[in-house]
PDB file of C-alpha atoms in Angstrom:
ATOM      1  CA  MET A 287    -195.943 -47.439 -26.708  1.00  0.00           C
ATOM      2  CA  LYS A 288    -193.151 -46.364 -29.000  1.00  0.00           C
ATOM      3  CA  SER A 289    -193.309 -48.068 -32.372  1.00  0.00           C
ATOM      4  CA  LYS A 290    -190.425 -50.153 -33.591  1.00  0.00           C
ATOM      5  CA  PRO A 291    -188.196 -48.552 -36.264  1.00  0.00           C
ATOM      6  CA  ARG A 292    -187.935 -50.071 -39.708  1.00  0.00           C
ATOM      7  CA  PRO A 293    -185.229 -52.770 -39.833  1.00  0.00           C
ATOM      8  CA  ALA A 294    -182.013 -51.142 -40.990  1.00  0.00           C
ATOM      9  CA  TYR A 295    -181.103 -53.795 -43.553  1.00  0.00           C
ATOM     10  CA  CYS A 296    -182.869 -56.398 -45.640  1.00  0.00           C
ATOM     11  CA  PRO A 297    -181.310 -58.309 -48.568  1.00  0.00           C
ATOM     12  CA  VAL A 298    -184.549 -58.186 -50.556  1.00  0.00           C
ATOM     13  CA  SER A 299    -187.409 -55.717 -50.876  1.00  0.00           C
ATOM     14  CA  PRO A 300    -191.020 -56.617 -50.022  1.00  0.00           C
ATOM     15  CA  LYS A 301    -191.919 -55.709 -53.618  1.00  0.00           C
ATOM     16  CA  ARG A 302    -189.691 -58.497 -54.910  1.00  0.00           C
ATOM     17  CA  LEU A 303    -191.359 -60.983 -52.580  1.00  0.00           C
ATOM     18  CA  GLU A 304    -194.798 -59.801 -53.735  1.00  0.00           C
ATOM     19  CA  ARG A 305    -193.703 -60.161 -57.348  1.00  0.00           C
ATOM     20  CA  MET A 306    -192.572 -63.738 -56.736  1.00  0.00           C
ATOM     21  CA  VAL A 307    -195.932 -64.652 -55.202  1.00  0.00           C
ATOM     22  CA  TRP A 308    -197.697 -62.895 -58.091  1.00  0.00           C
ATOM     23  CA  LEU A 309    -195.715 -65.018 -60.591  1.00  0.00           C
ATOM     24  CA  LEU A 310    -196.099 -68.314 -58.730  1.00  0.00           C
ATOM     25  CA  ARG A 311    -199.850 -68.154 -58.165  1.00  0.00           C
ATOM     26  CA  PRO A 312    -200.964 -68.481 -61.837  1.00  0.00           C
ATOM     27  CA  GLN A 313    -198.404 -71.241 -62.398  1.00  0.00           C
ATOM     28  CA  THR A 314    -199.809 -73.122 -59.415  1.00  0.00           C
ATOM     29  CA  ILE A 315    -203.370 -72.577 -60.669  1.00  0.00           C
ATOM     30  CA  HIS A 316    -202.282 -74.073 -64.015  1.00  0.00           C
ATOM     31  CA  ALA A 317    -200.947 -77.119 -62.148  1.00  0.00           C
ATOM     32  CA  ILE A 318    -204.220 -77.402 -60.197  1.00  0.00           C
ATOM     33  CA  ARG A 319    -206.134 -77.407 -63.494  1.00  0.00           C
ATOM     34  CA  LEU A 320    -204.006 -80.243 -64.869  1.00  0.00           C
ATOM     35  CA  GLU A 321    -204.215 -82.220 -61.625  1.00  0.00           C
ATOM     36  CA  ALA A 322    -208.012 -81.949 -61.588  1.00  0.00           C
ATOM     37  CA  SER A 323    -208.258 -83.179 -65.178  1.00  0.00           C
ATOM     38  CA  LEU A 324    -205.951 -86.139 -64.554  1.00  0.00           C
ATOM     39  CA  GLU A 325    -207.650 -87.131 -61.301  1.00  0.00           C
ATOM     40  CA  GLU A 326    -211.134 -87.032 -62.786  1.00  0.00           C
ATOM     41  CA  ALA A 327    -210.112 -88.926 -65.929  1.00  0.00           C
ATOM     42  CA  ASN A 328    -208.303 -91.567 -63.854  1.00  0.00           C
ATOM     43  CA  ARG A 329    -211.351 -92.003 -61.627  1.00  0.00           C
ATOM     44  CA  LEU A 330    -213.649 -92.596 -64.591  1.00  0.00           C
ATOM     45  CA  VAL A 331    -211.174 -94.898 -66.346  1.00  0.00           C
ATOM     46  CA  ARG A 332    -211.147 -97.141 -63.272  1.00  0.00           C
ATOM     47  CA  GLU A 333    -214.950 -97.272 -63.298  1.00  0.00           C
ATOM     48  CA  LYS A 334    -215.463 -98.057 -66.994  1.00  0.00           C
ATOM     49  CA  GLY A 335    -214.118-100.596 -69.455  1.00  0.00           C
ATOM     50  CA  PHE A 336    -212.578 -99.525 -72.737  1.00  0.00           C
ATOM     51  CA  HIS A 337    -211.671-101.207 -75.988  1.00  0.00           C
ATOM     52  CA  ALA A 338    -207.960-101.436 -76.716  1.00  0.00           C
ATOM     53  CA  GLU A 339    -208.096 -98.731 -79.396  1.00  0.00           C
ATOM     54  CA  THR A 340    -209.853 -96.287 -77.072  1.00  0.00           C
ATOM     55  CA  ALA A 341    -207.529 -97.094 -74.179  1.00  0.00           C
ATOM     56  CA  THR A 342    -204.510 -96.379 -76.385  1.00  0.00           C
ATOM     57  CA  VAL A 343    -205.783 -92.913 -77.282  1.00  0.00           C
ATOM     58  CA  LEU A 344    -206.734 -92.159 -73.670  1.00  0.00           C
ATOM     59  CA  ASP A 345    -203.279 -93.187 -72.514  1.00  0.00           C
ATOM     60  CA  LEU A 346    -201.743 -90.837 -75.064  1.00  0.00           C
ATOM     61  CA  VAL A 347    -203.860 -87.903 -73.844  1.00  0.00           C
ATOM     62  CA  GLN A 348    -203.135 -88.626 -70.192  1.00  0.00           C
ATOM     63  CA  HIS A 349    -199.448 -89.138 -70.884  1.00  0.00           C
ATOM     64  CA  ALA A 350    -199.296 -85.679 -72.486  1.00  0.00           C
ATOM     65  CA  GLN A 351    -201.138 -84.109 -69.556  1.00  0.00           C
ATOM     66  CA  GLN A 352    -198.910 -85.910 -67.075  1.00  0.00           C
ATOM     67  CA  PHE A 353    -195.731 -84.560 -68.646  1.00  0.00           C
ATOM     68  CA  THR A 354    -197.211 -81.072 -68.944  1.00  0.00           C
ATOM     69  CA  LEU A 355    -197.968 -81.210 -65.220  1.00  0.00           C
ATOM     70  CA  ALA A 356    -194.454 -82.516 -64.523  1.00  0.00           C
ATOM     71  CA  VAL A 357    -192.907 -79.553 -66.342  1.00  0.00           C
ATOM     72  CA  ALA A 358    -195.222 -77.115 -64.531  1.00  0.00           C
ATOM     73  CA  VAL A 359    -194.320 -78.567 -61.128  1.00  0.00           C
ATOM     74  CA  ALA A 360    -190.601 -78.628 -61.991  1.00  0.00           C
ATOM     75  CA  LYS A 361    -190.823 -74.928 -62.816  1.00  0.00           C
ATOM     76  CA  ILE A 362    -192.617 -74.065 -59.573  1.00  0.00           C
ATOM     77  CA  MET A 363    -190.173 -76.179 -57.536  1.00  0.00           C
ATOM     78  CA  GLU A 364    -186.967 -75.141 -59.301  1.00  0.00           C
ATOM     79  CA  ARG A 365    -184.088 -74.934 -56.854  1.00  0.00           C
ATOM     80  CA  PRO A 366    -181.908 -71.824 -57.238  1.00  0.00           C
ATOM     81  CA  TRP A 367    -178.323 -72.569 -58.198  1.00  0.00           C
ATOM     82  CA  ARG A 368    -176.961 -69.247 -56.963  1.00  0.00           C
ATOM     83  CA  GLU A 369    -178.039 -66.688 -54.386  1.00  0.00           C
ATOM     84  CA  ASP A 370    -178.477 -63.785 -56.826  1.00  0.00           C
ATOM     85  CA  THR A 371    -180.854 -65.762 -59.013  1.00  0.00           C
ATOM     86  CA  ASP A 372    -183.800 -64.146 -60.762  1.00  0.00           C
ATOM     87  CA  VAL A 373    -185.807 -67.396 -60.617  1.00  0.00           C
ATOM     88  CA  ALA A 374    -189.255 -67.154 -59.019  1.00  0.00           C
ATOM     89  CA  SER A 375    -189.840 -70.517 -57.380  1.00  0.00           C
ATOM     90  CA  ILE A 376    -190.992 -71.949 -54.073  1.00  0.00           C
ATOM     91  CA  PRO A 377    -187.476 -73.054 -53.012  1.00  0.00           C
ATOM     92  CA  GLU A 378    -186.150 -69.545 -53.708  1.00  0.00           C
ATOM     93  CA  LEU A 379    -189.028 -67.913 -51.834  1.00  0.00           C
ATOM     94  CA  ALA A 380    -188.480 -70.313 -48.927  1.00  0.00           C
ATOM     95  CA  ARG A 381    -184.764 -69.452 -48.911  1.00  0.00           C
ATOM     96  CA  LEU A 382    -185.608 -65.769 -48.572  1.00  0.00           C
ATOM     97  CA  LEU A 383    -188.218 -66.357 -45.861  1.00  0.00           C
ATOM     98  CA  GLU A 384    -185.623 -68.274 -43.857  1.00  0.00           C
ATOM     99  CA  MET A 385    -183.523 -65.087 -43.589  1.00  0.00           C
ATOM    100  CA  ARG A 386    -183.962 -63.346 -40.254  1.00  0.00           C
ATOM    101  CA  ASP A 387    -183.808 -59.853 -41.784  1.00  0.00           C
ATOM    102  CA  VAL A 388    -186.531 -60.738 -44.302  1.00  0.00           C
ATOM    103  CA  ARG A 389    -188.807 -62.069 -41.564  1.00  0.00           C
ATOM    104  CA  ARG A 390    -188.224 -58.971 -39.435  1.00  0.00           C
ATOM    105  CA  LEU A 391    -189.070 -56.657 -42.341  1.00  0.00           C
ATOM    106  CA  LEU A 392    -192.270 -58.548 -43.191  1.00  0.00           C
ATOM    107  CA  ILE A 393    -193.432 -58.486 -39.569  1.00  0.00           C
ATOM    108  CA  TRP A 394    -192.571 -54.778 -39.306  1.00  0.00           C
ATOM    109  CA  THR A 395    -194.518 -54.089 -42.536  1.00  0.00           C
ATOM    110  CA  ALA A 396    -197.501 -56.048 -41.209  1.00  0.00           C
ATOM    111  CA  LEU A 397    -197.383 -54.075 -37.969  1.00  0.00           C
ATOM    112  CA  LYS A 398    -197.440 -50.795 -39.891  1.00  0.00           C
ATOM    113  CA  THR A 399    -199.932 -51.583 -42.638  1.00  0.00           C
ATOM    114  CA  TRP A 400    -202.269 -54.383 -41.518  1.00  0.00           C
ATOM    115  CA  SER A 401    -204.048 -53.335 -38.279  1.00  0.00           C
ATOM    116  CA  GLY A 402    -201.817 -53.674 -35.307  1.00  0.00           C
ATOM    117  CA  ARG A 403    -199.860 -56.213 -33.354  1.00  0.00           C
ATOM    118  CA  SER A 404    -202.277 -59.120 -33.663  1.00  0.00           C
ATOM    119  CA  GLN A 405    -201.903 -59.020 -37.441  1.00  0.00           C
ATOM    120  CA  ALA A 406    -198.133 -58.788 -37.112  1.00  0.00           C
ATOM    121  CA  ARG A 407    -198.253 -61.968 -35.050  1.00  0.00           C
ATOM    122  CA  SER A 408    -200.361 -63.547 -37.806  1.00  0.00           C
ATOM    123  CA  CYS A 409    -197.593 -62.649 -40.259  1.00  0.00           C
ATOM    124  CA  GLY A 410    -195.014 -64.400 -38.102  1.00  0.00           C
ATOM    125  CA  ARG A 411    -197.200 -67.507 -37.794  1.00  0.00           C
ATOM    126  CA  ALA A 412    -197.773 -67.574 -41.553  1.00  0.00           C
ATOM    127  CA  ILE A 413    -194.017 -67.489 -42.198  1.00  0.00           C
ATOM    128  CA  ARG A 414    -193.433 -70.372 -39.794  1.00  0.00           C
ATOM    129  CA  ARG A 415    -196.237 -72.398 -41.365  1.00  0.00           C
ATOM    130  CA  ALA A 416    -194.946 -71.786 -44.891  1.00  0.00           C
ATOM    131  CA  LEU A 417    -191.473 -72.947 -43.889  1.00  0.00           C
ATOM    132  CA  GLY A 418    -192.995 -75.921 -42.069  1.00  0.00           C
ATOM    133  CA  VAL A 419    -194.725 -76.982 -45.283  1.00  0.00           C
ATOM    134  CA  TYR A 420    -191.489 -76.561 -47.217  1.00  0.00           C
ATOM    135  CA  GLN A 421    -189.668 -78.867 -44.793  1.00  0.00           C
ATOM    136  CA  GLN A 422    -191.526 -81.765 -46.438  1.00  0.00           C
ATOM    137  CA  LEU A 423    -189.140 -81.299 -49.372  1.00  0.00           C
ATOM    138  CA  GLN A 424    -185.994 -81.543 -47.283  1.00  0.00           C
ATOM    139  CA  SER A 425    -183.090 -83.482 -48.748  1.00  0.00           C
ATOM    140  CA  GLY A 426    -183.518 -87.230 -48.466  1.00  0.00           C
ATOM    141  CA  SER A 427    -187.296 -87.173 -48.096  1.00  0.00           C
ATOM    142  CA  GLU A 428    -189.444 -89.079 -50.593  1.00  0.00           C
ATOM    143  CA  LEU A 429    -191.013 -85.908 -51.967  1.00  0.00           C
ATOM    144  CA  GLY A 430    -187.645 -84.178 -52.015  1.00  0.00           C
ATOM    145  CA  GLU A 431    -186.300 -86.960 -54.205  1.00  0.00           C
ATOM    146  CA  ALA A 432    -189.407 -86.738 -56.415  1.00  0.00           C
ATOM    147  CA  ARG A 433    -188.797 -82.998 -56.826  1.00  0.00           C
ATOM    148  CA  ASN A 434    -185.160 -83.642 -57.786  1.00  0.00           C
ATOM    149  CA  ALA A 435    -186.238 -86.279 -60.325  1.00  0.00           C
ATOM    150  CA  LEU A 436    -188.627 -83.797 -61.946  1.00  0.00           C
ATOM    151  CA  GLN A 437    -185.802 -81.288 -62.242  1.00  0.00           C
ATOM    152  CA  MET A 438    -183.668 -83.882 -64.024  1.00  0.00           C
ATOM    153  CA  LEU A 439    -186.584 -84.838 -66.262  1.00  0.00           C
ATOM    154  CA  ARG A 440    -187.113 -81.248 -67.362  1.00  0.00           C
ATOM    155  CA  ASN A 441    -183.443 -80.335 -67.749  1.00  0.00           C
ATOM    156  CA  LYS A 442    -182.262 -83.518 -69.463  1.00  0.00           C
ATOM    157  CA  GLU A 443    -184.824 -85.869 -70.962  1.00  0.00           C
ATOM    158  CA  LEU A 444    -187.333 -83.248 -72.156  1.00  0.00           C
ATOM    159  CA  ALA A 445    -184.683 -80.829 -73.379  1.00  0.00           C
ATOM    160  CA  HIS A 446    -182.197 -83.241 -74.974  1.00  0.00           C
ATOM    161  CA  SER A 447    -181.686 -86.829 -76.080  1.00  0.00           C
ATOM    162  CA  LEU A 448    -178.339 -87.715 -74.540  1.00  0.00           C
ATOM    163  CA  TRP A 449    -177.104 -91.243 -75.185  1.00  0.00           C
ATOM    164  CA  THR A 450    -174.662 -90.924 -72.272  1.00  0.00           C
ATOM    165  CA  GLU A 451    -177.421 -90.288 -69.726  1.00  0.00           C
ATOM    166  CA  ALA A 452    -179.734 -92.847 -68.119  1.00  0.00           C
ATOM    167  CA  LEU A 453    -183.425 -92.231 -68.717  1.00  0.00           C
ATOM    168  CA  VAL A 454    -185.285 -90.480 -65.910  1.00  0.00           C
ATOM    169  CA  PRO A 455    -188.283 -92.555 -64.705  1.00  0.00           C
ATOM    170  CA  ARG A 456    -191.746 -91.385 -65.713  1.00  0.00           C
ATOM    171  CA  PRO A 457    -193.129 -89.239 -62.867  1.00  0.00           C
ATOM    172  CA  ARG A 458    -195.748 -90.876 -60.669  1.00  0.00           C
ATOM    173  CA  TYR A 459    -199.197 -89.360 -60.333  1.00  0.00           C
ATOM    174  CA  ASN A 460    -199.093 -89.486 -56.532  1.00  0.00           C
ATOM    175  CA  ASP A 461    -195.792 -87.594 -56.409  1.00  0.00           C
ATOM    176  CA  LEU A 462    -197.013 -84.917 -58.808  1.00  0.00           C
ATOM    177  CA  PHE A 463    -200.270 -84.441 -56.910  1.00  0.00           C
ATOM    178  CA  ALA A 464    -198.464 -84.281 -53.549  1.00  0.00           C
ATOM    179  CA  LEU A 465    -196.063 -81.633 -54.872  1.00  0.00           C
ATOM    180  CA  VAL A 466    -198.988 -79.560 -56.159  1.00  0.00           C
ATOM    181  CA  ASP A 467    -200.584 -79.809 -52.702  1.00  0.00           C
ATOM    182  CA  ILE A 468    -197.344 -78.579 -51.110  1.00  0.00           C
ATOM    183  CA  ALA A 469    -197.184 -75.672 -53.557  1.00  0.00           C
ATOM    184  CA  GLN A 470    -200.746 -74.673 -52.674  1.00  0.00           C
ATOM    185  CA  ALA A 471    -200.207 -74.858 -48.916  1.00  0.00           C
ATOM    186  CA  PHE A 472    -196.871 -73.029 -49.031  1.00  0.00           C
ATOM    187  CA  LEU A 473    -198.182 -70.195 -51.201  1.00  0.00           C
ATOM    188  CA  GLU A 474    -201.329 -69.755 -49.109  1.00  0.00           C
ATOM    189  CA  HIS A 475    -199.206 -69.104 -46.010  1.00  0.00           C
ATOM    190  CA  ALA A 476    -196.577 -67.081 -47.907  1.00  0.00           C
ATOM    191  CA  ASP A 477    -199.251 -64.883 -49.481  1.00  0.00           C
ATOM    192  CA  LEU A 478    -200.642 -64.071 -46.044  1.00  0.00           C
ATOM    193  CA  ALA A 479    -197.171 -63.308 -44.680  1.00  0.00           C
ATOM    194  CA  ILE A 480    -196.091 -61.140 -47.618  1.00  0.00           C
ATOM    195  CA  ARG A 481    -199.264 -59.380 -48.765  1.00  0.00           C
ATOM    196  CA  GLY A 482    -201.671 -59.940 -45.903  1.00  0.00           C
ATOM    197  CA  ALA A 483    -203.952 -61.622 -48.444  1.00  0.00           C
ATOM    198  CA  ASN A 484    -206.141 -64.693 -48.281  1.00  0.00           C
ATOM    199  CA  GLY A 485    -204.326 -66.837 -50.827  1.00  0.00           C
ATOM    200  CA  SER A 486    -206.580 -69.894 -50.637  1.00  0.00           C
ATOM    201  CA  PHE A 487    -206.773 -72.015 -53.786  1.00  0.00           C
ATOM    202  CA  ASP A 488    -209.971 -73.791 -52.698  1.00  0.00           C
ATOM    203  CA  GLU A 489    -212.173 -72.029 -55.260  1.00  0.00           C
ATOM    204  CA  HIS A 490    -209.810 -73.002 -58.081  1.00  0.00           C
ATOM    205  CA  ASP A 491    -209.732 -76.599 -56.840  1.00  0.00           C
ATOM    206  CA  GLU A 492    -213.519 -76.827 -56.788  1.00  0.00           C
ATOM    207  CA  PHE A 493    -213.975 -75.054 -60.123  1.00  0.00           C
ATOM    208  CA  PHE A 494    -211.494 -77.181 -62.072  1.00  0.00           C
ATOM    209  CA  THR A 495    -212.746 -80.403 -60.494  1.00  0.00           C
ATOM    210  CA  ARG A 496    -216.291 -79.556 -61.576  1.00  0.00           C
ATOM    211  CA  LEU A 497    -215.120 -78.472 -65.040  1.00  0.00           C
ATOM    212  CA  SER A 498    -213.116 -81.685 -65.506  1.00  0.00           C
ATOM    213  CA  ARG A 499    -216.050 -83.816 -64.390  1.00  0.00           C
ATOM    214  CA  ASP A 500    -218.382 -82.012 -66.814  1.00  0.00           C
ATOM    215  CA  PHE A 501    -215.993 -82.737 -69.678  1.00  0.00           C
ATOM    216  CA  TRP A 502    -214.691 -86.218 -68.905  1.00  0.00           C
ATOM    217  CA  THR A 503    -217.971 -87.822 -67.781  1.00  0.00           C
ATOM    218  CA  PRO A 504    -219.802 -87.557 -71.147  1.00  0.00           C
ATOM    219  CA  ALA A 505    -216.571 -88.002 -73.123  1.00  0.00           C
ATOM    220  CA  LEU A 506    -215.528 -91.219 -71.387  1.00  0.00           C
ATOM    221  CA  THR A 507    -219.086 -92.534 -71.155  1.00  0.00           C
ATOM    222  CA  ALA A 508    -219.338 -92.247 -74.936  1.00  0.00           C
ATOM    223  CA  ALA A 509    -215.863 -93.756 -75.342  1.00  0.00           C
ATOM    224  CA  ALA A 510    -216.795 -96.732 -73.152  1.00  0.00           C
ATOM    225  CA  ALA A 511    -219.913 -97.390 -75.254  1.00  0.00           C
ATOM    226  CA  TYR A 512    -218.048 -97.093 -78.548  1.00  0.00           C
ATOM    227  CA  ASP A 513    -217.289-100.367 -80.350  1.00  0.00           C
ATOM    228  CA  PRO A 514    -214.685 -99.886 -83.081  1.00  0.00           C
ATOM    229  CA  HIS A 515    -215.593-103.246 -84.619  1.00  0.00           C
ATOM    230  CA  GLU A 516    -219.039-101.927 -85.539  1.00  0.00           C
ATOM    231  CA  MET A 517    -217.531 -99.050 -87.534  1.00  0.00           C
ATOM    232  CA  PRO A 518    -215.928 -99.350 -90.989  1.00  0.00           C
ATOM    233  CA  ARG A 519    -212.155 -99.438 -90.564  1.00  0.00           C
ATOM    234  CA  ARG A 520    -209.855 -97.325 -92.662  1.00  0.00           C
ATOM    235  CA  SER A 521    -207.226 -99.168 -94.599  1.00  0.00           C
ATOM    236  CA  GLY A 522    -203.588 -98.570 -93.950  1.00  0.00           C
ATOM    237  CA  GLY A 523    -201.736 -97.618 -90.820  1.00  0.00           C
ATOM    238  CA  PRO A 524    -198.330 -96.744 -89.574  1.00  0.00           C
ATOM    239  CA  THR A 525    -195.495 -98.139 -91.656  1.00  0.00           C
ATOM    240  CA  ARG A 526    -192.972 -98.134 -88.855  1.00  0.00           C
TER     241      ARG A 526
END
């Protein structure tokens, strides 16, 4: 059977798509690390009781981690504001995968370099699954609105203090975790479609969950047992 010729035109090269995946994977792994730490700490906080002083410090640590995760997710989910953008983000990668010429080139590349037609069909399925995952962020959806709120948080409240702007609500844990899950699922399918690689994040999930448990369990167990009233208090404090 005569092989199909290379598609005559494609608005983007496969190398650019590979580069985008290569940039997005470590950012997503960073978000997974933060999510694992927050989830494990939250689980232990619910199980144990803490003195007010300890709870205040824990809230400060978790608040910092929460906003670090929010910025990481906002970066991964940044929506391109023009078509010739150099931003590497999931919305931009999804926009490119939605182009017919891009899909045709990826399937043609898979046919030539993977191991035949069955693998080319796998490429097509992976593209459809990646775009199916991305549809959860469509305009008007709850997660789509959460993604937009994170963008506003990063661009306005974290970058500037504008008295003319209303404050953006603090991001919710559930929204952040759901957006990280979408990033993982999308990139796993996109990685298969673009590089023919197994892009599973399962090992990272398991590793960071175990690492977080090994840190937070003894730390919060000791914090729960600590009684500040049994220790000599330092004089002084904040003046304002």
